[in-house]
CSV table of C-alpha atoms in Angstrom, one decimal:
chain,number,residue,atom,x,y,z
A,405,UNK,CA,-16.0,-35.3,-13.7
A,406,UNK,CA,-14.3,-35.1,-17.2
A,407,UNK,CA,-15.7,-32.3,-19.1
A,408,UNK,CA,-17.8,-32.7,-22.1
A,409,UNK,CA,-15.8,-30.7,-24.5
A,410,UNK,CA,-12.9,-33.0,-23.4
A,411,UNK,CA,-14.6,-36.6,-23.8
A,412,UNK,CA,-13.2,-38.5,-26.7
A,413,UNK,CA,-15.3,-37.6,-30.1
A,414,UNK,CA,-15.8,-41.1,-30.5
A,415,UNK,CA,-18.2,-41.3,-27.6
A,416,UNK,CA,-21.8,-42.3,-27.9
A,417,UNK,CA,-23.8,-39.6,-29.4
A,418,UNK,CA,-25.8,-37.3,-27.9
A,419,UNK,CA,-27.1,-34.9,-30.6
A,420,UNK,CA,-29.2,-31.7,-30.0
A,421,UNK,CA,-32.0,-32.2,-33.2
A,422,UNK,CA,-31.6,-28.8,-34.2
A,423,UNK,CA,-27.7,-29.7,-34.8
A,424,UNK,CA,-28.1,-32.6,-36.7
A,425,UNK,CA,-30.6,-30.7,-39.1
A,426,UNK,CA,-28.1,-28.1,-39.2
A,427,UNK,CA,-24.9,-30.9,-40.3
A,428,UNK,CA,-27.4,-32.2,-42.6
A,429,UNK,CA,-26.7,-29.3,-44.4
A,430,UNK,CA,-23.3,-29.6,-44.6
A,431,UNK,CA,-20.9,-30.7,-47.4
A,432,UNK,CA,-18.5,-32.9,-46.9
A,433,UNK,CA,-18.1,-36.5,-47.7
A,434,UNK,CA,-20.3,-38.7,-45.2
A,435,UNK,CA,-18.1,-41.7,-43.9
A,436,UNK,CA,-15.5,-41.2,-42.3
A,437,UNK,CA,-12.0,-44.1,-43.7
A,438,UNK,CA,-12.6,-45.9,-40.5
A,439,UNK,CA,-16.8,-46.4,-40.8
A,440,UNK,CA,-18.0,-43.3,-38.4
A,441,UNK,CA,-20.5,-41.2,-40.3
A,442,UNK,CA,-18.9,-37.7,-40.3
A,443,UNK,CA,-21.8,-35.6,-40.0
A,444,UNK,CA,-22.5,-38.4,-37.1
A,445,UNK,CA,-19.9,-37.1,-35.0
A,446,UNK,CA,-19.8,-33.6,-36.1
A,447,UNK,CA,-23.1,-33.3,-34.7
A,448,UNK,CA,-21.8,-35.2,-31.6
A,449,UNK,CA,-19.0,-32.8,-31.0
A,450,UNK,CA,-21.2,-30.2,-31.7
A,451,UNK,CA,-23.7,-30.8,-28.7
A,452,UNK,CA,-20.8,-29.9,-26.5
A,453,UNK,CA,-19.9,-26.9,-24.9
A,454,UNK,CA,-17.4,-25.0,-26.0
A,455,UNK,CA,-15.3,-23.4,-23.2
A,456,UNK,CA,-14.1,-19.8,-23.2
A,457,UNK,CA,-10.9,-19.4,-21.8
A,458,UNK,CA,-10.0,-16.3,-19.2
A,459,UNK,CA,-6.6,-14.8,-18.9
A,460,UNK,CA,-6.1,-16.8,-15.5
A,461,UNK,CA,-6.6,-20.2,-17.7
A,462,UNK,CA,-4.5,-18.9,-20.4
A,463,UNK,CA,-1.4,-18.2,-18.1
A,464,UNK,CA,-2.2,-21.7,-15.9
A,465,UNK,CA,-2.0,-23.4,-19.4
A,466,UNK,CA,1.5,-22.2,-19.2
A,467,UNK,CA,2.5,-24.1,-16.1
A,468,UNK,CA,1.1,-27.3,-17.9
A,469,UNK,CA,3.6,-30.2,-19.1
A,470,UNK,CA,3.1,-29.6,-23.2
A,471,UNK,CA,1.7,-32.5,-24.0
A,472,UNK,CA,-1.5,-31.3,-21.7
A,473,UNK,CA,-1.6,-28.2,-23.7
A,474,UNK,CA,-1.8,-30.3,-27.0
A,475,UNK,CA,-4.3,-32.3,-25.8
A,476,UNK,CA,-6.7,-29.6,-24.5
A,477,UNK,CA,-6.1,-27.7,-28.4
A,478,UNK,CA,-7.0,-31.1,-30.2
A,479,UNK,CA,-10.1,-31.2,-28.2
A,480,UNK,CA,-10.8,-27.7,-28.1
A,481,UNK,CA,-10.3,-28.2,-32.0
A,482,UNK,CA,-12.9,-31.1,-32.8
A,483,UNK,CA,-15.8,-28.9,-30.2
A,484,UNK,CA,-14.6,-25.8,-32.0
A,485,UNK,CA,-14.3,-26.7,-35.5
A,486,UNK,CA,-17.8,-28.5,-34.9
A,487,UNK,CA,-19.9,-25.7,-33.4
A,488,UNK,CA,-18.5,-23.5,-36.0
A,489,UNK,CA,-19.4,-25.7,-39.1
A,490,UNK,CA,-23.1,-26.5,-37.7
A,491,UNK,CA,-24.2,-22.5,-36.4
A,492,UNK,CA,-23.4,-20.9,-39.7
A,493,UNK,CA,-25.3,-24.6,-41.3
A,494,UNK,CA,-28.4,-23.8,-38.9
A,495,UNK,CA,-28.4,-20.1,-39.3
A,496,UNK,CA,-32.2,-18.7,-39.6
A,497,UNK,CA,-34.1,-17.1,-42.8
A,498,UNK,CA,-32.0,-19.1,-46.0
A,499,UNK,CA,-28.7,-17.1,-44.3
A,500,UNK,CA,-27.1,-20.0,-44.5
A,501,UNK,CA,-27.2,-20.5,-48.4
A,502,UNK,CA,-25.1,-17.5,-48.5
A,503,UNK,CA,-22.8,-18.9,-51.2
A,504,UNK,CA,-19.8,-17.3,-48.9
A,505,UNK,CA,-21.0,-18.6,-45.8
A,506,UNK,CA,-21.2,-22.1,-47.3
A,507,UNK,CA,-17.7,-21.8,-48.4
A,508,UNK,CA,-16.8,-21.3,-44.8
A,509,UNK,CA,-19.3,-23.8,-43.5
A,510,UNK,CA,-17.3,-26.4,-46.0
A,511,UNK,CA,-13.8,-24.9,-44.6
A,512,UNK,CA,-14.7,-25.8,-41.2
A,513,UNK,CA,-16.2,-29.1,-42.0
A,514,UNK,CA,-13.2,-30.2,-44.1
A,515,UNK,CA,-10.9,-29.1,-40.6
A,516,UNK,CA,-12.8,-31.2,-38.4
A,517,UNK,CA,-12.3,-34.1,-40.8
A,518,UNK,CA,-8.8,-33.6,-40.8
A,519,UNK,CA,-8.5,-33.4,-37.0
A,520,UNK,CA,-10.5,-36.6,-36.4
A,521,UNK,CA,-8.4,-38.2,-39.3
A,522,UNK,CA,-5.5,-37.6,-37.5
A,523,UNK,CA,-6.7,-38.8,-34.3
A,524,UNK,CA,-7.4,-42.0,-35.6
A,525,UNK,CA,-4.6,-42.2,-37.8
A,526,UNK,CA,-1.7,-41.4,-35.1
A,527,UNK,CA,-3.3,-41.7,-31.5
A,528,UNK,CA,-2.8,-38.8,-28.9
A,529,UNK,CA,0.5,-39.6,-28.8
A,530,UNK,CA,1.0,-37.6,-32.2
A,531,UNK,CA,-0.4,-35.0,-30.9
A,532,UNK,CA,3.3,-33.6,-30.3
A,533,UNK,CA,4.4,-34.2,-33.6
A,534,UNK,CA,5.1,-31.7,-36.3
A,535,UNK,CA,3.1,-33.2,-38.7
A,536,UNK,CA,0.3,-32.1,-36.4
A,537,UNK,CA,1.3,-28.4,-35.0
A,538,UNK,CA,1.9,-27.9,-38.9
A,539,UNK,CA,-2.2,-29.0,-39.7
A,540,UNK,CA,-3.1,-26.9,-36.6
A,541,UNK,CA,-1.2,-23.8,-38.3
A,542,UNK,CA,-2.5,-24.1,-41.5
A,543,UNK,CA,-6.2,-24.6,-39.9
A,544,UNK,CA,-5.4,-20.8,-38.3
A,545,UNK,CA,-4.2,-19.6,-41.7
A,546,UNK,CA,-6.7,-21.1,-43.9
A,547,UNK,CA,-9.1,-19.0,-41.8
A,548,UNK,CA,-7.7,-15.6,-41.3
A,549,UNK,CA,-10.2,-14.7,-44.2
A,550,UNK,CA,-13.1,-15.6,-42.8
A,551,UNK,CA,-14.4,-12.2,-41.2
A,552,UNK,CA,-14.3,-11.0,-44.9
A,553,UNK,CA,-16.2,-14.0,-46.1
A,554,UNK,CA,-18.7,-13.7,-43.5
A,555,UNK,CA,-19.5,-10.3,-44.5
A,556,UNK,CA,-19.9,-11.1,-48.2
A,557,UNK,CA,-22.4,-13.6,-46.7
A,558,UNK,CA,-23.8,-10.6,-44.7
A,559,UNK,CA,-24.2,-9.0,-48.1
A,560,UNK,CA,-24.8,-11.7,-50.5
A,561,UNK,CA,-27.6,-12.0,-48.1
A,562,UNK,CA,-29.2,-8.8,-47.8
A,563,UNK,CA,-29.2,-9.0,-52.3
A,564,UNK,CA,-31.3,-12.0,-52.1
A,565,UNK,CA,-33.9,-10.3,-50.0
A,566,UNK,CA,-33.4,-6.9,-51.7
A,567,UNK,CA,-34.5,-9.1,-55.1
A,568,UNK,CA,-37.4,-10.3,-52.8
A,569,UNK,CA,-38.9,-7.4,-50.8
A,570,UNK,CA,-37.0,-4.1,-53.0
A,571,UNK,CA,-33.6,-2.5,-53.3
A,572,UNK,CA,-34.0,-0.1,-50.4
A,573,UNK,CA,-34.6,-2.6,-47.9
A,574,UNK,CA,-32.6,-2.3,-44.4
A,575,UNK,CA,-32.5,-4.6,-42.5
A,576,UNK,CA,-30.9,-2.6,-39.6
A,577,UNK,CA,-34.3,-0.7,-39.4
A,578,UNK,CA,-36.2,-3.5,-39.4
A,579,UNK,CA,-34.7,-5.9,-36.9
A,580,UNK,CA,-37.3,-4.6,-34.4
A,581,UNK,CA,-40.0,-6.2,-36.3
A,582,UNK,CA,-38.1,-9.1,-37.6
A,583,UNK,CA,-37.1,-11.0,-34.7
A,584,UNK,CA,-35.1,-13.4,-37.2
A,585,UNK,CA,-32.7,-10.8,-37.9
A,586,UNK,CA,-32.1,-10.5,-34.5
A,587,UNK,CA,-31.5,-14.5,-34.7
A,588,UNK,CA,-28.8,-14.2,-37.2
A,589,UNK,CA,-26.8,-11.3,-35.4
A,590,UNK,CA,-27.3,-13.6,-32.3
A,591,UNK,CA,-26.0,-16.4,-34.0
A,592,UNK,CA,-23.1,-14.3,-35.6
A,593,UNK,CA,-21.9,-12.8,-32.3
A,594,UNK,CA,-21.5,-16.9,-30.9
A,595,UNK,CA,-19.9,-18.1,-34.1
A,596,UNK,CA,-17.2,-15.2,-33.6
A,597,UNK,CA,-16.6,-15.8,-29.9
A,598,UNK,CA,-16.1,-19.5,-30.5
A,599,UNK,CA,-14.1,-18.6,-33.9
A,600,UNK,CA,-11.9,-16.4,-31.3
A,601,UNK,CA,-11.5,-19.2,-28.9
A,602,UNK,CA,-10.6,-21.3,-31.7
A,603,UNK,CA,-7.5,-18.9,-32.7
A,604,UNK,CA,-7.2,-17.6,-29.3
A,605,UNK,CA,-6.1,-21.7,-28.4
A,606,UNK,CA,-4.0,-22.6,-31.7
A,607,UNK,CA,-2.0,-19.6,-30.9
A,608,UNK,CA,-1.0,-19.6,-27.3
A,609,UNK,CA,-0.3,-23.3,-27.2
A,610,UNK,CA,1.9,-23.0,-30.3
A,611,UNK,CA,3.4,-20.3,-28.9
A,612,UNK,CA,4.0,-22.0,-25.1
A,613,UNK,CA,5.6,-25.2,-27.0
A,614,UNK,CA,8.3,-23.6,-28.6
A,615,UNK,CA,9.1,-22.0,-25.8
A,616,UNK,CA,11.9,-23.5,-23.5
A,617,UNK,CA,11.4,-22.1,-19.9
A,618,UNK,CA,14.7,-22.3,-19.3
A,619,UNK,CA,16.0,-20.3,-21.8
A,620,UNK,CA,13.3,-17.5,-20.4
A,621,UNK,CA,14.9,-14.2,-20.6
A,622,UNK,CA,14.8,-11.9,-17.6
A,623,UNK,CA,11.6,-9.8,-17.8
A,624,UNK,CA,10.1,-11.9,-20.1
A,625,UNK,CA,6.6,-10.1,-20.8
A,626,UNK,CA,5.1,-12.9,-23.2
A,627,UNK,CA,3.9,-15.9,-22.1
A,628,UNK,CA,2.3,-17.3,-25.2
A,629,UNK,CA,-0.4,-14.6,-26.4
A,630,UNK,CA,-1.2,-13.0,-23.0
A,631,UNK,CA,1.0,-9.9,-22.2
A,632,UNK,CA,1.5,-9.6,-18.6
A,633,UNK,CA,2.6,-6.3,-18.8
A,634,UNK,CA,-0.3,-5.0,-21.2
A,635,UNK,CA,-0.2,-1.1,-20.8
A,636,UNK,CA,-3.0,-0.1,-22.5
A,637,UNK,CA,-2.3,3.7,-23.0
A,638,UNK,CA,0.8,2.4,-25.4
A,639,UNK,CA,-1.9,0.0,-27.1
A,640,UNK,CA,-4.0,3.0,-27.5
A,641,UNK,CA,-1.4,5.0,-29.0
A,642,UNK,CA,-0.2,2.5,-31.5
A,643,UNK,CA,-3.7,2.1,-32.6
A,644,UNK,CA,-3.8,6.3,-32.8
A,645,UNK,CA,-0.6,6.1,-34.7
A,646,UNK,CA,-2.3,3.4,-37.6
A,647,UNK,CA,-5.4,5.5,-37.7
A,648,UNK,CA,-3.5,9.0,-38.2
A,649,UNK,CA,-2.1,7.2,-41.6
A,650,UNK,CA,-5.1,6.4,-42.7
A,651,UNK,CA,-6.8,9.6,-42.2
A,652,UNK,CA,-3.7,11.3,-43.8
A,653,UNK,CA,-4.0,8.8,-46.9
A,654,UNK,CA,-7.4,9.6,-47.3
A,655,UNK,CA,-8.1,13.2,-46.1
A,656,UNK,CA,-4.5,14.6,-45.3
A,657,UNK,CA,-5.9,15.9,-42.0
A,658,UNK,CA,-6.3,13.8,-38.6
A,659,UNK,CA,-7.1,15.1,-35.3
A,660,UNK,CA,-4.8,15.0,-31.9
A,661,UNK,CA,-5.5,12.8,-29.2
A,662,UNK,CA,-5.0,13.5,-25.6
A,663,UNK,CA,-4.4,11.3,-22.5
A,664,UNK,CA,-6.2,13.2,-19.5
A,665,UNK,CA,-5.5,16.4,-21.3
A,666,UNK,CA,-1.8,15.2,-22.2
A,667,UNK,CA,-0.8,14.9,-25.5
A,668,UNK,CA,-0.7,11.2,-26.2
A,669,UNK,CA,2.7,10.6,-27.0
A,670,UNK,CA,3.6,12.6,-23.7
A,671,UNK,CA,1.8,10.7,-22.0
A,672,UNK,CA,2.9,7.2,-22.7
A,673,UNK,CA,6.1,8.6,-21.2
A,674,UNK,CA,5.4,9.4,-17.7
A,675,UNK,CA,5.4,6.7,-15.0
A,676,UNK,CA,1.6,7.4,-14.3
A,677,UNK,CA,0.7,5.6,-18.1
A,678,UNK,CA,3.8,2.7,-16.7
A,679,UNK,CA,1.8,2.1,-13.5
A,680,UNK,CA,-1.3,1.2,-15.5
A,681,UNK,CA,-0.5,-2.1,-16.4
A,682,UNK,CA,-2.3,-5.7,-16.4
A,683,UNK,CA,-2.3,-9.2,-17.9
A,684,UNK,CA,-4.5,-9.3,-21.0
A,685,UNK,CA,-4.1,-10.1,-25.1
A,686,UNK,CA,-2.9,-6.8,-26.3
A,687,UNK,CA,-3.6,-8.1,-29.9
A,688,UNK,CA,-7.5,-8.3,-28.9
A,689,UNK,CA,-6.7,-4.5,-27.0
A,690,UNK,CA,-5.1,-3.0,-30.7
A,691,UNK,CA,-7.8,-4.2,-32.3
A,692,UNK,CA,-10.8,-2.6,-30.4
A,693,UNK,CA,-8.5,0.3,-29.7
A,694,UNK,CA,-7.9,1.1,-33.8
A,695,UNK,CA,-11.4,0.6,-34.7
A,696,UNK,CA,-13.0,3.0,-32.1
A,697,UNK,CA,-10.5,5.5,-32.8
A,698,UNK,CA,-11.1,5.0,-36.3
A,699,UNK,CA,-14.9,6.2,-35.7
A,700,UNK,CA,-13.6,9.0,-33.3
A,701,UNK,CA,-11.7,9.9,-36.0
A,702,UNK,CA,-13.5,10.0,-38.9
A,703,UNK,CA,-16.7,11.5,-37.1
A,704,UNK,CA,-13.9,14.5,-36.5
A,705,UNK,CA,-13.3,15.2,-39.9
A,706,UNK,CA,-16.7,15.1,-40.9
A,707,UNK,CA,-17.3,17.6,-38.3
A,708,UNK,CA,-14.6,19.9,-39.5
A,709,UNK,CA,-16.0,19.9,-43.4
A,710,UNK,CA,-19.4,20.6,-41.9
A,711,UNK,CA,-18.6,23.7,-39.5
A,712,UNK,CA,-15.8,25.1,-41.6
A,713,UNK,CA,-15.5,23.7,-45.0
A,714,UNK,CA,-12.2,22.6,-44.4
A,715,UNK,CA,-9.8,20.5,-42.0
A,716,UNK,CA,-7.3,22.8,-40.9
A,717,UNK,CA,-8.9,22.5,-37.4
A,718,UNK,CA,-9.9,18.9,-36.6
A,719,UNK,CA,-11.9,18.7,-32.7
A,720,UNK,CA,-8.8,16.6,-31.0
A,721,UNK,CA,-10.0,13.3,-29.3
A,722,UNK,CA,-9.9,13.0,-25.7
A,723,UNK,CA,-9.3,9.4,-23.5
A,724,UNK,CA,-9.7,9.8,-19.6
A,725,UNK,CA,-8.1,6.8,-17.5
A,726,UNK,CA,-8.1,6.4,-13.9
A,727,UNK,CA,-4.2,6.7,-12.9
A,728,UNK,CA,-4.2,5.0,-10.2
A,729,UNK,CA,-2.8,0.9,-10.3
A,730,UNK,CA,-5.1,-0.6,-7.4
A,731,UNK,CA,-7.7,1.1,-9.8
A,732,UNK,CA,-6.6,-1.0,-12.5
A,733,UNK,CA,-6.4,-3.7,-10.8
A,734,UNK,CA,-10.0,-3.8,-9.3
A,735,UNK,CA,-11.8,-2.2,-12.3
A,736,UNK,CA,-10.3,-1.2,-16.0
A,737,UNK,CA,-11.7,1.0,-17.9
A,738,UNK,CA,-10.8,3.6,-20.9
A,739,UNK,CA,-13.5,6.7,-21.9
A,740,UNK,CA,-12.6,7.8,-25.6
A,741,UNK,CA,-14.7,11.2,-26.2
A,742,UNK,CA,-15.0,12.7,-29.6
A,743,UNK,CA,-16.6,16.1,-30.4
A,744,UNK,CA,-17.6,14.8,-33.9
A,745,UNK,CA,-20.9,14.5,-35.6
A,746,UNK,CA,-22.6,12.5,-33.2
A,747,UNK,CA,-25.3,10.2,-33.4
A,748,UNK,CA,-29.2,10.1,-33.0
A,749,UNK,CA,-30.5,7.9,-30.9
A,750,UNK,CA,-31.9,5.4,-33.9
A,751,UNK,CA,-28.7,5.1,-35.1
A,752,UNK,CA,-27.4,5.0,-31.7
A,753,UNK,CA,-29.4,1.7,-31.2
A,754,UNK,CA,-28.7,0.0,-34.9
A,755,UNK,CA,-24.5,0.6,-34.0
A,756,UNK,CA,-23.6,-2.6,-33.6
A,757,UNK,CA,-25.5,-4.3,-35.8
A,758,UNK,CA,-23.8,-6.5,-38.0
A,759,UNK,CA,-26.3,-4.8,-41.2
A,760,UNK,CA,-25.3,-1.3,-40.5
A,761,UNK,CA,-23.1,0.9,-41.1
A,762,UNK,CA,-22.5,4.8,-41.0
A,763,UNK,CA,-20.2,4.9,-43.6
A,764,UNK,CA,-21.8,6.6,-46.9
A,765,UNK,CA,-19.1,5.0,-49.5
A,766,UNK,CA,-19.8,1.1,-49.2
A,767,UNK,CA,-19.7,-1.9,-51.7
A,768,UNK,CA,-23.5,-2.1,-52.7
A,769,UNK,CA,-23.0,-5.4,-54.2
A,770,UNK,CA,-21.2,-8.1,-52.4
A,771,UNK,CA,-18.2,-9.2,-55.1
A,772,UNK,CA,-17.1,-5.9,-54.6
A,773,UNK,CA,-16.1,-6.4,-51.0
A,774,UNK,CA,-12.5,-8.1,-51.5
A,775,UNK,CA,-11.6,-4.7,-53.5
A,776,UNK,CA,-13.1,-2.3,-50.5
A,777,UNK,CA,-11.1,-4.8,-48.0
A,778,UNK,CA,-7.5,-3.4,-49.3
A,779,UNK,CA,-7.8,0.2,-48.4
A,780,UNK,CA,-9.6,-0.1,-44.9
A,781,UNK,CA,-10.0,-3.7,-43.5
A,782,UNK,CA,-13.7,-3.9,-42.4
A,783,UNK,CA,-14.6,-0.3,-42.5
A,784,UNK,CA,-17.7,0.1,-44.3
A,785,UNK,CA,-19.9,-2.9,-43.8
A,786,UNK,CA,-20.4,-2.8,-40.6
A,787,UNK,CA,-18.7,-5.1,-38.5
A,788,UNK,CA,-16.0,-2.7,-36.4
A,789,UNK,CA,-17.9,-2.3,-33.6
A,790,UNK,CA,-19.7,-5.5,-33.1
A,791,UNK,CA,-16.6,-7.7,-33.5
A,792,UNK,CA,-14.6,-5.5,-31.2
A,793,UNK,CA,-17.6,-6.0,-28.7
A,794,UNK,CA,-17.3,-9.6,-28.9
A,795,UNK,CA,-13.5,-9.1,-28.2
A,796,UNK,CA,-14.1,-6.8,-25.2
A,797,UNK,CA,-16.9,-9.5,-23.9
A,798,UNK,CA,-14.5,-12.7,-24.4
A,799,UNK,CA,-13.2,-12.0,-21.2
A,800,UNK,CA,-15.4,-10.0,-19.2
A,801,UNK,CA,-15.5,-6.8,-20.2
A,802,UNK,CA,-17.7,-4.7,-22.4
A,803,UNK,CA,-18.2,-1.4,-24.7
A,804,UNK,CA,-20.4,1.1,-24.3
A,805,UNK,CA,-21.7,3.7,-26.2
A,806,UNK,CA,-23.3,7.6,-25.6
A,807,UNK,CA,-24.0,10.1,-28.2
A,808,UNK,CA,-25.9,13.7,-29.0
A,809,UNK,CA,-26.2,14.1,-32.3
A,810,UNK,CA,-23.8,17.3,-33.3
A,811,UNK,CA,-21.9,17.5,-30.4
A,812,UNK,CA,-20.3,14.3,-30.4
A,813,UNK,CA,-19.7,10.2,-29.4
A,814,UNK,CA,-18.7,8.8,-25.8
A,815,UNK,CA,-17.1,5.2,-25.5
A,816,UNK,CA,-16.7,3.5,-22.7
A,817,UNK,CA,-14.5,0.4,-23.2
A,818,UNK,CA,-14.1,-2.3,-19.7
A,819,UNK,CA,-11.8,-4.5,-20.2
C-alpha cells in the first residue's frame, strides 16, 4: 500500500478539523495559479503522517537510483513543510499570535507554496533539475534561524501574559497547574522533530546526488549525513574543545575532562576510543555533546567561585563509556558527571522545559534575544537541553538526568 505521506498532494482531502482551523490561521494568499485553494491542500498534506527516518533508512536511501531520493524529499517536503506551518498555527493559549512565531508560520506556508508550484509547473520529472535542488537549498537556509525565532516567540509569549497575570510570572513553575503549558512544550517538541526530519532529508539527499559512486574514495566514511564511522569520544572532545573557548572567553578558567579517568585528549588516541565506533549523524552527536558539556561546565565554575572565591581549581568533568565494541553495538551509551552546583529536585523536574532556564544573565525582553544569540547560541533561554533531547529521541535514544543539589549533575545520554 502507498504510504500517505507519499500520495500525490493533489488527492482528495481528508482534513483533520482541528488542522483546517489551524491553516485558517495562516497567511498566505488562498488560491493556488492553477484553482486549488492553498490552505485546501495545506490542510490535506497536513493530515498525513510525517515519517521519521532511522539511520538504517538513511543509508538504504543511499542504494536508491536518485531520482527515488528526489521524489521521497519533494514529498517529504509538501507533509513536512505542511505539519510545520499548521502546529505552530494551532498552538494552544494565543501562542500562536506570537508575532515571531507567525513569521515562521508565514515562512513555512510561503515554502509549501513554492513546492506545490513547482510540482505543477514542471512535473516530477523536474524534480532533478537544478532549478529545484537550488529551491530545496534555499528552503534549508531560509530556516536555519528558526530555533532563534521560536524562542523570541517563547518570550514574546511569556510578555503578553506577564502584562496579564504580573511581571514575576513563571511559567516553568506553573506548568503543573496549567496543563496548556504542557500543550505548547508538547507541541514544540513535535514541531522540532518534524523541523529536523525536514533538514535531516534536504541534506542527505543533496548530499547523495552529488555524489558519484564511482568516484567513491577508499574508506569513504560519509555517505550523505550519516557517518558510518561516528566515534563518539572524538565528537565528545571536539565539543569539549568549543566549550573550553567559551569558558576561557568568558571566565578565563575551564575545567579538565576525563575519559574513564584518562585525560580526554589521551584518550581519543588509544585503540580502545577507535573500537567504539557506529553509524549515526555526528552533527546531531556535536550538538547534544556541546550543550551538555556546556552545563557541566559552567555548573563547575560556579562551584569553584562558591567554595573558593576563585577558579584556580575548577572540579574536572568526568565521562564513563563502556569500551567494549559488541557493547556498542547492542547498547550505546555515554555518562557525563560533573561535581558542580547541582540541582534540587524542582528544578531538576522544570530542566527541559522550553520556559526555563538556570542561567541568571538572560534577555528579559524578547527584542533583546538576537543580541544575546552572538555570544552563546541558545544559552540562556532555555532550549539546550530540550532540543538536544529531541535530537537524542529522533532516533531512538534518550537523555537522562540525576542531580544532588551541591555535589553535582549526572547525564546519561543513549544514543
Amino acid at each position: 500500500a502507498t504510504s500517505p505521506c507519499r500520495r500525490p498532494w493533489g488527492g482528495s482531502c481528508r482534513r483533520m478539523p482541528q488542522l483546517a482551523m489551524a491553516a485558517r490561521r495562516l497567511p498566505g494568499n488562498l488560491v493556488l495559479p492553477h484553482g486549488r485553494c492553498l490552505l485546501s491542500a495545506m490542510s490535506d498534506m497536513a493530515s498525513h503522517t510525517l515519517e521519521k527516518r532511522s539511520i538504517n533508512d538513511l543509508l538504504q536511501l543511499a542504494e536508491r537510483p536518485a531520482e527515488f531520493r528526489a521524489l521521497q524529499l519533494h514529498e517529504t517536503l509538501k507533509v513536512g513543510l505542511a505539519r510545520c506551518a499548521v502546529r505552530l498555527g494551532e498552538m494552544p493559549f494565543g501562542f500562536c499570535n506570537s508575532p515571531s512565531i507567525k513569521h515562521v508560520s508565514a515562512a513555512y506556508v510561503h515554502n509549501f507554496r513554492q513546492v506545490v508550484e513547482y510540482e505543477h509547473r514542471k512535473g516530477v520529472a523536474g524534480l532533478m533539475d537544478e532549478e529545484y535542488h537550488e529551491l530545496t537549498r534555499n528552503i534549508l537556509n531560509q530556516h536555519r534561524g528558526t530555533m532563534l525565532d521560536v524562542a523570541k516567540g517563547v518570550w514574546e509569549f511569556r510578555e503578553d501574559l506577564g502584562l496579564l497575570f504580573g511581571d514575576n510570572l513563571e511559567l516553568a513553575e506553573v506548568r503543573e497547574d496549567l496543563r496548556l503549558i504542557k500543550d505548547v512544550e508538547a507541541n514544540l517538541d513535535e514541531f522540532f522533530t518534524e523541523r529536523l526530519t525536514l533538514r535531516l532529508l534536504i541534506t542527505h539527499v543533496q548530499k547523495l546526488n552529488q555524489w558519484n559512486p564511482l568516484e567513491k574514495p577508499a574508506g569513504k566514511e560519509m555517505v550523505g549525513v550519516v557517518n558510518v564511522n561516528t566515534q563518539p569520544i572524538s565528537i565528545l572532545s571536539r565539543a569539549f574543545v568549543a566549550a573550553r573557548f567559551m569558558c576561557m572567553r568568558d571566565f578565563q578558567a575551564a575545567p579538565d575532562l576525563k575519559v574513564n579517568g584518562v585525560m580526554h585528549d589521551e584518550y581519543i588516541l588509544s585503540e580502545i576510543s577507535r573500537q567504539q565506533h557506529f553509524p549515526y549523524v555526528h552533527t546531531h552527536l556535536f550538538y547534544i555533546f556541546l550543550e551538555l558539556v556546556k552545563n557541566a561546565a559552567r555548573a563547575s565554575i560556579e562551584r569553584a567561585q562558591q567554595d573558593r572565591g576563585d577558579l584556580s581549581q575548577v572540579p574536572s568533568i568526568s565521562i564513563l563509556v563502556p569500551e567494549e565494541q559488541y557493547t556498542w553495538d547492542r547498547e550505546r551509551s555515554v555518562k557525563l558527571a560533573d561535581k558542580g552546583t547541582g540541582m534540587s529536585r524542582g528544578t531538576l523536574s522544570k530542566a527541559f522545559c522550553y520556559f526555563f532556564s538556570s542561567v541568571k544573565a538572560r534577555p528579559t525582553v524578547a527584542h533583546e534575544l538576537s543580541d544575546f544569540d552572538r555570544r552563546v547560541p541558545l544559552a540562556g533561554f532555555g532550549f539546550g537541553l530540550p532540543i538536544s533531547r529531541v535530537m537524542a529521541r529522533y532516533f531512538c535514544g534518550d537523555i537522562d538526568l540525576n542531580s544532588i543539589p551541591g555535589q553535582g549533575t549526572d547525564v546519561y545520554v543513549y544514543l
